[in-house]
PDB file of N, CA and C in Angstrom:
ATOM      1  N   UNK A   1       0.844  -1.179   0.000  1.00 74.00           N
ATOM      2  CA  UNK A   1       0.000   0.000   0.000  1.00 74.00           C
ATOM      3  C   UNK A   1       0.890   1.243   0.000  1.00 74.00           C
ATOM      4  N   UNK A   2       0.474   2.018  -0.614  1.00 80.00           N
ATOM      5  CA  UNK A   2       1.594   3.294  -1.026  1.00 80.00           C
ATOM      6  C   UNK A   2       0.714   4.509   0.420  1.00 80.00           C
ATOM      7  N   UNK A   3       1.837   4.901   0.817  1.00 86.00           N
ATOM      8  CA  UNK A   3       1.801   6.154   1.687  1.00 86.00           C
ATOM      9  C   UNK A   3       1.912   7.490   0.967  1.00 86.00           C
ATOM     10  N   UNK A   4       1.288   8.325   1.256  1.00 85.00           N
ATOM     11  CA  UNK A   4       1.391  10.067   0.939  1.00 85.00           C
ATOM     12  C   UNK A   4       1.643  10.638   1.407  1.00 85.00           C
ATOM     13  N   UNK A   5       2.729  11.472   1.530  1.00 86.00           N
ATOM     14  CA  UNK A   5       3.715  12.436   2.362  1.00 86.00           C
ATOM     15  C   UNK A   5       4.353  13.637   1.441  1.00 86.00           C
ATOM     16  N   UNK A   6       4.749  14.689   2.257  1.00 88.00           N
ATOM     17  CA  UNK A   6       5.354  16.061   1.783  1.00 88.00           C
ATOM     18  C   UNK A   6       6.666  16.002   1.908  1.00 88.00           C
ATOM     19  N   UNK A   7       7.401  16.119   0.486  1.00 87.00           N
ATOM     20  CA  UNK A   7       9.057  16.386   0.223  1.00 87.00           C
ATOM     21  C   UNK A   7       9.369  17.533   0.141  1.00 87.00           C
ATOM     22  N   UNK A   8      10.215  18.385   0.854  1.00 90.00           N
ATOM     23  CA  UNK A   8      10.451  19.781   0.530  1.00 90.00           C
ATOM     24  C   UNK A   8      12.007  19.573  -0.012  1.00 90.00           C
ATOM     25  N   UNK A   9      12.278  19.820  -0.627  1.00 90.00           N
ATOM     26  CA  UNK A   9      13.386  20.282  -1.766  1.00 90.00           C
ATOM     27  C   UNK A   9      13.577  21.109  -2.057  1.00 90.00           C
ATOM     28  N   UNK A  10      15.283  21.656  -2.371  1.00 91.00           N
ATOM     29  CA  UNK A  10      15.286  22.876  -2.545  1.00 91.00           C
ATOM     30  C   UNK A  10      14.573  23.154  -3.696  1.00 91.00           C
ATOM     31  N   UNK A  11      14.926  24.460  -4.459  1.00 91.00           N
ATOM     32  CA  UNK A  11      14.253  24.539  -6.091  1.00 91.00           C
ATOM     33  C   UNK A  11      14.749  23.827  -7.099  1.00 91.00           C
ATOM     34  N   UNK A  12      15.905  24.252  -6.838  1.00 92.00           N
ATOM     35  CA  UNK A  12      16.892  23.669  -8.359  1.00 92.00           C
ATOM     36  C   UNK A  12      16.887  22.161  -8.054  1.00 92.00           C
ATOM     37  N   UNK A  13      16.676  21.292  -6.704  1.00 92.00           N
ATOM     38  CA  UNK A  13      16.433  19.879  -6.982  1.00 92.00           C
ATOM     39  C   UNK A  13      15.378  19.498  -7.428  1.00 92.00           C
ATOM     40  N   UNK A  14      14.395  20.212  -7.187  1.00 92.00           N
ATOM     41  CA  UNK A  14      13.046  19.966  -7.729  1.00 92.00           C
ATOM     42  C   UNK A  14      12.681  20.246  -9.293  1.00 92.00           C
ATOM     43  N   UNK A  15      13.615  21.153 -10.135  1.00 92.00           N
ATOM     44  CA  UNK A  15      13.168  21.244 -11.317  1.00 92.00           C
ATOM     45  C   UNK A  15      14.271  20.587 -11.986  1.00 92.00           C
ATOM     46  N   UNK A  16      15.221  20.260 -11.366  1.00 93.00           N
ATOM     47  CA  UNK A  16      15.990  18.964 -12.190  1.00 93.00           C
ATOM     48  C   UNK A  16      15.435  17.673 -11.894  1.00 93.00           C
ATOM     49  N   UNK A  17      15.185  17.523 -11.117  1.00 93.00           N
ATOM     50  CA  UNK A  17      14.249  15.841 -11.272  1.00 93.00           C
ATOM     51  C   UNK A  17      12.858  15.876 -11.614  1.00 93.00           C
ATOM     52  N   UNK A  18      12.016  16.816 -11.632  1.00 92.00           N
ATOM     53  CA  UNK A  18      10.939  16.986 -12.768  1.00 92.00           C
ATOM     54  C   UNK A  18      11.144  17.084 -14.382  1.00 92.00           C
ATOM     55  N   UNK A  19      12.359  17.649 -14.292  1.00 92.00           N
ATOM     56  CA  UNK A  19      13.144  17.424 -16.072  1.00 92.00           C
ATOM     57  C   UNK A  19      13.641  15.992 -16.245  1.00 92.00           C
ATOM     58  N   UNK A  20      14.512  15.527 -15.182  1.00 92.00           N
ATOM     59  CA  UNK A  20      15.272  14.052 -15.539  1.00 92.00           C
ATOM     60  C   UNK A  20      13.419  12.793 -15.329  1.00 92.00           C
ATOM     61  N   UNK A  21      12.668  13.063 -14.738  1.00 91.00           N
ATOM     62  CA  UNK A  21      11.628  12.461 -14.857  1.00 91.00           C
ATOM     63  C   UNK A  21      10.247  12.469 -16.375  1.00 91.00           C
ATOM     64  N   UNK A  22      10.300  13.829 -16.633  1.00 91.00           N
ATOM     65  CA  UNK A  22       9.788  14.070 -17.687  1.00 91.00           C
ATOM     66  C   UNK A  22      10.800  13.639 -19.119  1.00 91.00           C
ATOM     67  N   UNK A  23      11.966  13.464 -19.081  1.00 91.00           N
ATOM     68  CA  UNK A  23      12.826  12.956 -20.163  1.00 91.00           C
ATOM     69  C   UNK A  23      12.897  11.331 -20.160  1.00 91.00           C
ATOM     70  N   UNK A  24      12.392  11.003 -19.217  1.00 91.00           N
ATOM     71  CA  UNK A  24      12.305   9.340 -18.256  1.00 91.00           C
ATOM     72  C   UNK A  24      11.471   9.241 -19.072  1.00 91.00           C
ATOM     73  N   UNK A  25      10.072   9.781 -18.981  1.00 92.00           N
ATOM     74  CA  UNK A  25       9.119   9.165 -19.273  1.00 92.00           C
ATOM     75  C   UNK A  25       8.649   8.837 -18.117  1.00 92.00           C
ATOM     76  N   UNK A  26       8.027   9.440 -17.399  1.00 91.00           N
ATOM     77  CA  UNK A  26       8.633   8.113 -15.795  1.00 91.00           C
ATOM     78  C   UNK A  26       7.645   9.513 -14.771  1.00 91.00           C
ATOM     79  N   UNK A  27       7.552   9.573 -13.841  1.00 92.00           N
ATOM     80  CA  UNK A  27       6.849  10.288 -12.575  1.00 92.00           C
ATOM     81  C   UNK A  27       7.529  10.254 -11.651  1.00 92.00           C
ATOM     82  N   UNK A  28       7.660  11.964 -11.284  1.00 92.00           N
ATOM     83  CA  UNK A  28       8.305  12.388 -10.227  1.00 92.00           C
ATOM     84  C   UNK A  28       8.727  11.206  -9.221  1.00 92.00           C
ATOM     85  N   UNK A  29       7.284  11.073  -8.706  1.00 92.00           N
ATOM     86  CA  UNK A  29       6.961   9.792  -7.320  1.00 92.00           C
ATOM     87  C   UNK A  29       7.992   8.461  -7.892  1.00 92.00           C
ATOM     88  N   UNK A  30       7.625   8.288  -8.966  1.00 91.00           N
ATOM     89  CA  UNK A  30       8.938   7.077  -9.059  1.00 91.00           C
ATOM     90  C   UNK A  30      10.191   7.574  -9.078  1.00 91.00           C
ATOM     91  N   UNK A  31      10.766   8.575  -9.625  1.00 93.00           N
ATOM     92  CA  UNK A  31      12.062   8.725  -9.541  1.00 93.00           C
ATOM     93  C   UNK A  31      12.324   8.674  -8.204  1.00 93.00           C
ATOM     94  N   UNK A  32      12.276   9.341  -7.488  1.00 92.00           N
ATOM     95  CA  UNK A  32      12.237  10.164  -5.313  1.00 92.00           C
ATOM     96  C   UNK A  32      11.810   9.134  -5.196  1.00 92.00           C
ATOM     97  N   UNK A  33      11.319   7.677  -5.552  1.00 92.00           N
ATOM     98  CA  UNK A  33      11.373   6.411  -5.208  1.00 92.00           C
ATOM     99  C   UNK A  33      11.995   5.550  -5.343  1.00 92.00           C
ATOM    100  N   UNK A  34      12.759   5.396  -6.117  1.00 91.00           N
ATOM    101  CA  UNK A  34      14.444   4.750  -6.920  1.00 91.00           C
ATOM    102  C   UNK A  34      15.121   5.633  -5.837  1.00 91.00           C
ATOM    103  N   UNK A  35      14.917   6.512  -6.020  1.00 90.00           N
ATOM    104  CA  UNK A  35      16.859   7.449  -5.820  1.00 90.00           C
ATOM    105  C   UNK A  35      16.852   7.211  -3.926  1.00 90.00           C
ATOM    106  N   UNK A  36      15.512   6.656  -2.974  1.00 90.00           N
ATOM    107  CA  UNK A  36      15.404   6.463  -1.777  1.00 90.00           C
ATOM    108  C   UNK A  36      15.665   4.856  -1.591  1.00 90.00           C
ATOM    109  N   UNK A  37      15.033   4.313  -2.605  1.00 89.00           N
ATOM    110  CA  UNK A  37      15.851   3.036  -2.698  1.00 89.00           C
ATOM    111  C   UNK A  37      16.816   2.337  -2.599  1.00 89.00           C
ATOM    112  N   UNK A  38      17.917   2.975  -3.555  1.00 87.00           N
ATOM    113  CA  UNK A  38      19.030   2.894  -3.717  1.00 87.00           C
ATOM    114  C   UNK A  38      19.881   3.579  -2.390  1.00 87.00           C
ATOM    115  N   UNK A  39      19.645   4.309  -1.628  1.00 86.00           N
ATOM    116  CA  UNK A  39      20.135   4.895  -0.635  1.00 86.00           C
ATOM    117  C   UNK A  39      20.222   3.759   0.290  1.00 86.00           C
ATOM    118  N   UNK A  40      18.366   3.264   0.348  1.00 88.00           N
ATOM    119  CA  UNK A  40      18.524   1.965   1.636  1.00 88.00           C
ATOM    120  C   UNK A  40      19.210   0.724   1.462  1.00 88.00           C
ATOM    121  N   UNK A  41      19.305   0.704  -0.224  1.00 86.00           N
ATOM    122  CA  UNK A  41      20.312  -0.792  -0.246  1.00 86.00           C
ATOM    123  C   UNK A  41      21.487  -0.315  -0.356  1.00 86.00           C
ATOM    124  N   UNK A  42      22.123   0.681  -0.603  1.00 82.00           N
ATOM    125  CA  UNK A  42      23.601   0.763  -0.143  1.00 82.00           C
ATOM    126  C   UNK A  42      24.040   1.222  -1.704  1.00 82.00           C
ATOM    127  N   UNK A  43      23.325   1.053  -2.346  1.00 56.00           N
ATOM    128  CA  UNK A  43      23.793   1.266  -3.823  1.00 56.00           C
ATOM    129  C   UNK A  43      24.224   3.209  -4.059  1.00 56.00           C
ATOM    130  N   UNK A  44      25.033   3.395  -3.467  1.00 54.00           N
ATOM    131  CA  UNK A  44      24.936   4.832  -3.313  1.00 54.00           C
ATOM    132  C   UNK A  44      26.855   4.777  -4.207  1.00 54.00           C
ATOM    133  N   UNK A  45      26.734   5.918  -4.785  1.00 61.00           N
ATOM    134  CA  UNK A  45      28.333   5.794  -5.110  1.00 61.00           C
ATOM    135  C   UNK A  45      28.539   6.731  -3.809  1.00 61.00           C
ATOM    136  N   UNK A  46      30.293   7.358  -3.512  1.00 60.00           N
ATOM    137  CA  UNK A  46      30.557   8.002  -2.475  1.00 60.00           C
ATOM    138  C   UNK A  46      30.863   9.415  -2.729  1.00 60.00           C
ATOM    139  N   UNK A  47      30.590  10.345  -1.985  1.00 59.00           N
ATOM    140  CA  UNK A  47      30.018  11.779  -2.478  1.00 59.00           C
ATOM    141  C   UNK A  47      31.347  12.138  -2.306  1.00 59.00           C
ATOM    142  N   UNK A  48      32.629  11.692  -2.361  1.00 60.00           N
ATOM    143  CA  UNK A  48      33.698  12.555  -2.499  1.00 60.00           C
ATOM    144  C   UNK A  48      35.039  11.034  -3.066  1.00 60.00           C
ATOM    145  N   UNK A  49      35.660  11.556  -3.998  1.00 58.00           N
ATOM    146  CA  UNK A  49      36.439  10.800  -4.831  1.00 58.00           C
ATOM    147  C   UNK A  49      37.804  10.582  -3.403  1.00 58.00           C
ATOM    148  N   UNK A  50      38.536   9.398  -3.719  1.00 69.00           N
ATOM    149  CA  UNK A  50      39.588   9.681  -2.646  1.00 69.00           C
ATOM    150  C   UNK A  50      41.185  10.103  -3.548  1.00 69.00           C
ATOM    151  N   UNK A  51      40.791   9.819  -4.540  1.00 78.00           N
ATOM    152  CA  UNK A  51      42.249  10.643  -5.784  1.00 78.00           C
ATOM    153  C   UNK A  51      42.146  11.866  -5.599  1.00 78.00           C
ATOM    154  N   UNK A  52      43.242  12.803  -5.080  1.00 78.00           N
ATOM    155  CA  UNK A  52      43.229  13.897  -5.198  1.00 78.00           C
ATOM    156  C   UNK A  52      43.133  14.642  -7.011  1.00 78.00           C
ATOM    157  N   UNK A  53      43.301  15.542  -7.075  1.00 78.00           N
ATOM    158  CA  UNK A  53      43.094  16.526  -8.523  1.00 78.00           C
ATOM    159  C   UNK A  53      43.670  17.333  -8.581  1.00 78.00           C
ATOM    160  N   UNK A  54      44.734  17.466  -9.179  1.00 84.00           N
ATOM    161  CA  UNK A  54      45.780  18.441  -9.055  1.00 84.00           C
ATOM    162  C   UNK A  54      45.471  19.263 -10.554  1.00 84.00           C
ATOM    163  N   UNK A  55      45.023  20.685 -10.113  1.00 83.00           N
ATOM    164  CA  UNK A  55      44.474  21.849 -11.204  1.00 83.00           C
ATOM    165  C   UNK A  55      45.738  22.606 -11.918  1.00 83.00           C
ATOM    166  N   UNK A  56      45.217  22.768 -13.148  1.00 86.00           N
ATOM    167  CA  UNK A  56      46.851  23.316 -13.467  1.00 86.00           C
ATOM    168  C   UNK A  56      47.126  25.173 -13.274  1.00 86.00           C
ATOM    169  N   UNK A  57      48.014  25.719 -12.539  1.00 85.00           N
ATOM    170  CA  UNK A  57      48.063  26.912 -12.500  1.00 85.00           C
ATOM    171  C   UNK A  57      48.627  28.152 -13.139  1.00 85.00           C
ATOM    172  N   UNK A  58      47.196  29.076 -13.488  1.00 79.00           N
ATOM    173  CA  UNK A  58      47.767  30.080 -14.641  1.00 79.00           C
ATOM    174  C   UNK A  58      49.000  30.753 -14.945  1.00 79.00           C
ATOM    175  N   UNK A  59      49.422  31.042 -15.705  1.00 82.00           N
ATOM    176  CA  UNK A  59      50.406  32.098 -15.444  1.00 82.00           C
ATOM    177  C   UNK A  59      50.513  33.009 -16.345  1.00 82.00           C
ATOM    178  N   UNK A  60      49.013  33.880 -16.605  1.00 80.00           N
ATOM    179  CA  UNK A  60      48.856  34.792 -17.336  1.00 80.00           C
ATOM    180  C   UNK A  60      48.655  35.942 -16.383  1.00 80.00           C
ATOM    181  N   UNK A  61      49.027  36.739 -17.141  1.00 81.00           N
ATOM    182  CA  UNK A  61      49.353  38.372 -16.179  1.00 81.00           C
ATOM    183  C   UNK A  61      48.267  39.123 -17.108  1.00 81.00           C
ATOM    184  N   UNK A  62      48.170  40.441 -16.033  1.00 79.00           N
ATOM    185  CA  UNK A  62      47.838  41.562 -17.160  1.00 79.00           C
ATOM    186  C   UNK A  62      46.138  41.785 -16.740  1.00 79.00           C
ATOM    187  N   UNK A  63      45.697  41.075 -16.012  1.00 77.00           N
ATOM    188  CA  UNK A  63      44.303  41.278 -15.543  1.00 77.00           C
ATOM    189  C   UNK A  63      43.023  41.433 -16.726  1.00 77.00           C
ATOM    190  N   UNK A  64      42.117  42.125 -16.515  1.00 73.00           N
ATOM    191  CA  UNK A  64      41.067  42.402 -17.517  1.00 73.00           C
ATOM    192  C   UNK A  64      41.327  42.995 -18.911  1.00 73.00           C
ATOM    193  N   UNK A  65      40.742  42.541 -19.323  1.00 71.00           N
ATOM    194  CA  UNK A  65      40.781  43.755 -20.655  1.00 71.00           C
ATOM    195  C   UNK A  65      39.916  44.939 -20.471  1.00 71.00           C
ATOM    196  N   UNK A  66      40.343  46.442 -21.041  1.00 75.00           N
ATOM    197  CA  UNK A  66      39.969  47.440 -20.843  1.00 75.00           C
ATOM    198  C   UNK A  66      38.392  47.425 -21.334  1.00 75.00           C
ATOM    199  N   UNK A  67      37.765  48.283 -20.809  1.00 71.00           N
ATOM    200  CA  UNK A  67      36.100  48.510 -20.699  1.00 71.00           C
ATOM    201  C   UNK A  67      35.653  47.035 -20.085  1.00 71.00           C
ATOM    202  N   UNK A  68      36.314  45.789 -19.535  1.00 68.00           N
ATOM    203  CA  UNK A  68      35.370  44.672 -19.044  1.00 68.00           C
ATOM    204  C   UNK A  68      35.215  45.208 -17.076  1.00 68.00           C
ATOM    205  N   UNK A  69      33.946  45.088 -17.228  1.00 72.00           N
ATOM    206  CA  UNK A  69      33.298  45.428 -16.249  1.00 72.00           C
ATOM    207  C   UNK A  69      32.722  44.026 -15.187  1.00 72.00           C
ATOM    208  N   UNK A  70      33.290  43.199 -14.308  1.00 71.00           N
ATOM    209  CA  UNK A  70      32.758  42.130 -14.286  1.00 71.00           C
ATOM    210  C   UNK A  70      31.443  42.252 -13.208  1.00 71.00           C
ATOM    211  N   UNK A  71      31.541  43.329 -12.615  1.00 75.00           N
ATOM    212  CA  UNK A  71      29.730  43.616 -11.906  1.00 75.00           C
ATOM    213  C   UNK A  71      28.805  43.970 -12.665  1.00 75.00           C
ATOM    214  N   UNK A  72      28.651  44.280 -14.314  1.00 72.00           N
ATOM    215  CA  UNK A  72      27.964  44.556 -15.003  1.00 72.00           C
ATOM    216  C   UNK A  72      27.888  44.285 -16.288  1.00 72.00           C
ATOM    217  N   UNK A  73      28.207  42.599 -16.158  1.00 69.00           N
ATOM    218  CA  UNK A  73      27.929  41.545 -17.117  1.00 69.00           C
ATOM    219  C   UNK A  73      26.941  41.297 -17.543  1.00 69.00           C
ATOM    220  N   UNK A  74      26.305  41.329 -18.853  1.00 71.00           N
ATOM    221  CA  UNK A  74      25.051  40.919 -19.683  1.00 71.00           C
ATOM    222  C   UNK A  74      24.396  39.068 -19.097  1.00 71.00           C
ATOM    223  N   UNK A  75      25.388  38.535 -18.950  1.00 65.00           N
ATOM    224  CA  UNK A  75      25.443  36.929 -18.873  1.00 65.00           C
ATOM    225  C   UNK A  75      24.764  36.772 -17.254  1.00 65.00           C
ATOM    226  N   UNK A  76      25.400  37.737 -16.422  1.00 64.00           N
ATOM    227  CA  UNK A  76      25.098  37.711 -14.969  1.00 64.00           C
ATOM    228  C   UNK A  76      23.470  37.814 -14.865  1.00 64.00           C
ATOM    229  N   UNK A  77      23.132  38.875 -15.686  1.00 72.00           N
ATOM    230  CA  UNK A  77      22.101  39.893 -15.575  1.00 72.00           C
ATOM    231  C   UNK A  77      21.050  38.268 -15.791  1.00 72.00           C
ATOM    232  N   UNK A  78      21.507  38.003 -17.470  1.00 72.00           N
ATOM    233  CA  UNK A  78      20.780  36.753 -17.904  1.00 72.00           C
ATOM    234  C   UNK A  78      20.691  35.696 -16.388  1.00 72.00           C
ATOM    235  N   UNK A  79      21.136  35.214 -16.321  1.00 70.00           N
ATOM    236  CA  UNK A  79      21.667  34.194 -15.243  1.00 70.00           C
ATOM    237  C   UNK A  79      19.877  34.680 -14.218  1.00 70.00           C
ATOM    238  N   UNK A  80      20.433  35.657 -13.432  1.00 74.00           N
ATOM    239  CA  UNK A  80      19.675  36.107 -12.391  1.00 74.00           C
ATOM    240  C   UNK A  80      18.376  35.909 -13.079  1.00 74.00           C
ATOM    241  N   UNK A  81      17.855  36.819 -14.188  1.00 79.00           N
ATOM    242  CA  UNK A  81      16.566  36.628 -14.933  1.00 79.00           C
ATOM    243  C   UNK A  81      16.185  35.616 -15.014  1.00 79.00           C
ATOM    244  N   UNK A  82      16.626  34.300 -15.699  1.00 78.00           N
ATOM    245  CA  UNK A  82      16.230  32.373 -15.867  1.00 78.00           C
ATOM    246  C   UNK A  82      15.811  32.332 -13.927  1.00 78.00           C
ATOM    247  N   UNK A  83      16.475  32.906 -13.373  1.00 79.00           N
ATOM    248  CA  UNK A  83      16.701  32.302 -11.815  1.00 79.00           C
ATOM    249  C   UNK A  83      15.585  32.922 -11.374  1.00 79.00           C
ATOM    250  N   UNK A  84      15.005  34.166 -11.833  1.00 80.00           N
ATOM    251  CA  UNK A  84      13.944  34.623 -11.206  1.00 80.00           C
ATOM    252  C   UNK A  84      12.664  34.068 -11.994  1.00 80.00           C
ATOM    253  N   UNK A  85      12.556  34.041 -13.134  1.00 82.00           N
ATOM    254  CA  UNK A  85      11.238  33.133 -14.257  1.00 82.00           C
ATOM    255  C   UNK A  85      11.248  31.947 -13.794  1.00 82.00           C
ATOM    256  N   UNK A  86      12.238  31.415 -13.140  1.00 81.00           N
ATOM    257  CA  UNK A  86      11.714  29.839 -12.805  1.00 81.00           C
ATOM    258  C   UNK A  86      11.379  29.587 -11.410  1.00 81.00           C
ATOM    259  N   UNK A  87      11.514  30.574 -10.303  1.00 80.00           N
ATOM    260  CA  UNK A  87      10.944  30.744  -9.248  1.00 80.00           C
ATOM    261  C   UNK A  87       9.441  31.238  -9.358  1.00 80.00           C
ATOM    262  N   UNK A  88       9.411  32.044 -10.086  1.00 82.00           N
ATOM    263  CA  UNK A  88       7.305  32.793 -10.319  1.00 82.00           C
ATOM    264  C   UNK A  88       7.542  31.429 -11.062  1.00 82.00           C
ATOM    265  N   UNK A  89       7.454  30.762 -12.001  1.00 80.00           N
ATOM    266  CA  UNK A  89       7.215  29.626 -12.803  1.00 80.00           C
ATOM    267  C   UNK A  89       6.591  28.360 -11.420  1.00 80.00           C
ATOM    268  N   UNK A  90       7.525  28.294 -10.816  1.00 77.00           N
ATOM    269  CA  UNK A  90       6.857  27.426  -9.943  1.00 77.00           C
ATOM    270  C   UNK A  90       6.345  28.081  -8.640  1.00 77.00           C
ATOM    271  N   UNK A  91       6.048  28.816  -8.539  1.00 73.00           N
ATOM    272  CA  UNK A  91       5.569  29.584  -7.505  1.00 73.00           C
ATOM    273  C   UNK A  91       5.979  29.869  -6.003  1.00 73.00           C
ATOM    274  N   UNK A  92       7.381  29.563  -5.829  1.00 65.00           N
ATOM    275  CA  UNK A  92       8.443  29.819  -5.215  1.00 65.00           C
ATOM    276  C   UNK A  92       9.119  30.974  -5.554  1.00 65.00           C
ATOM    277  N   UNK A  93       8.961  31.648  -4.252  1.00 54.00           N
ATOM    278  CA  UNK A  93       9.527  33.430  -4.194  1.00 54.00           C
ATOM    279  C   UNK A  93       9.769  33.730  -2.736  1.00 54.00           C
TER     280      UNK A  93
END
């Protein structure tokens, strides 16, 4: 017999597994039912690698290029906008 209960999630988990469910083919309730599954049988991979990652470091000088403004980026502006349409979108504000 299936139980009914309230998941609170942040946003961005909630509209990525309504996307990875809608690309499924598949329902929310089953996915958040697999992915709790797999938690209780152990089938979990481990949330941090034990190989370190060694990044390679720049060695370019000379800073910005002239007129770049990085507090008053077009891309930022974009960014924030998607971030605010998909909060009124789901009615989270």
């Amino acid at each position: 017999m299936d139980k009914r209960t309230t998941v609170r999630l942040p946003l961005d988990v909630m509209i990525r597994a309504k996307r990875k469910a809608a690309a499924e083919g598949r329902t929310l309730t089953s996915l958040i039912a697999e992915g709790v599954m797999r938690v209780l049988d152990g089938d979990r991979k481990p949330a941090h690698s034990t190989k370190r990652l060694r990044l390679p470091i720049s060695q370019a000088s000379g800073g910005l290029l002239p007129g770049v403004d990085p507090t008053n980026c077009p891309d930022y502006q974009e960014s924030e906008d998607r971030d605010l349409v998909e909060r009124l979108r789901y009615g989270f504000m």
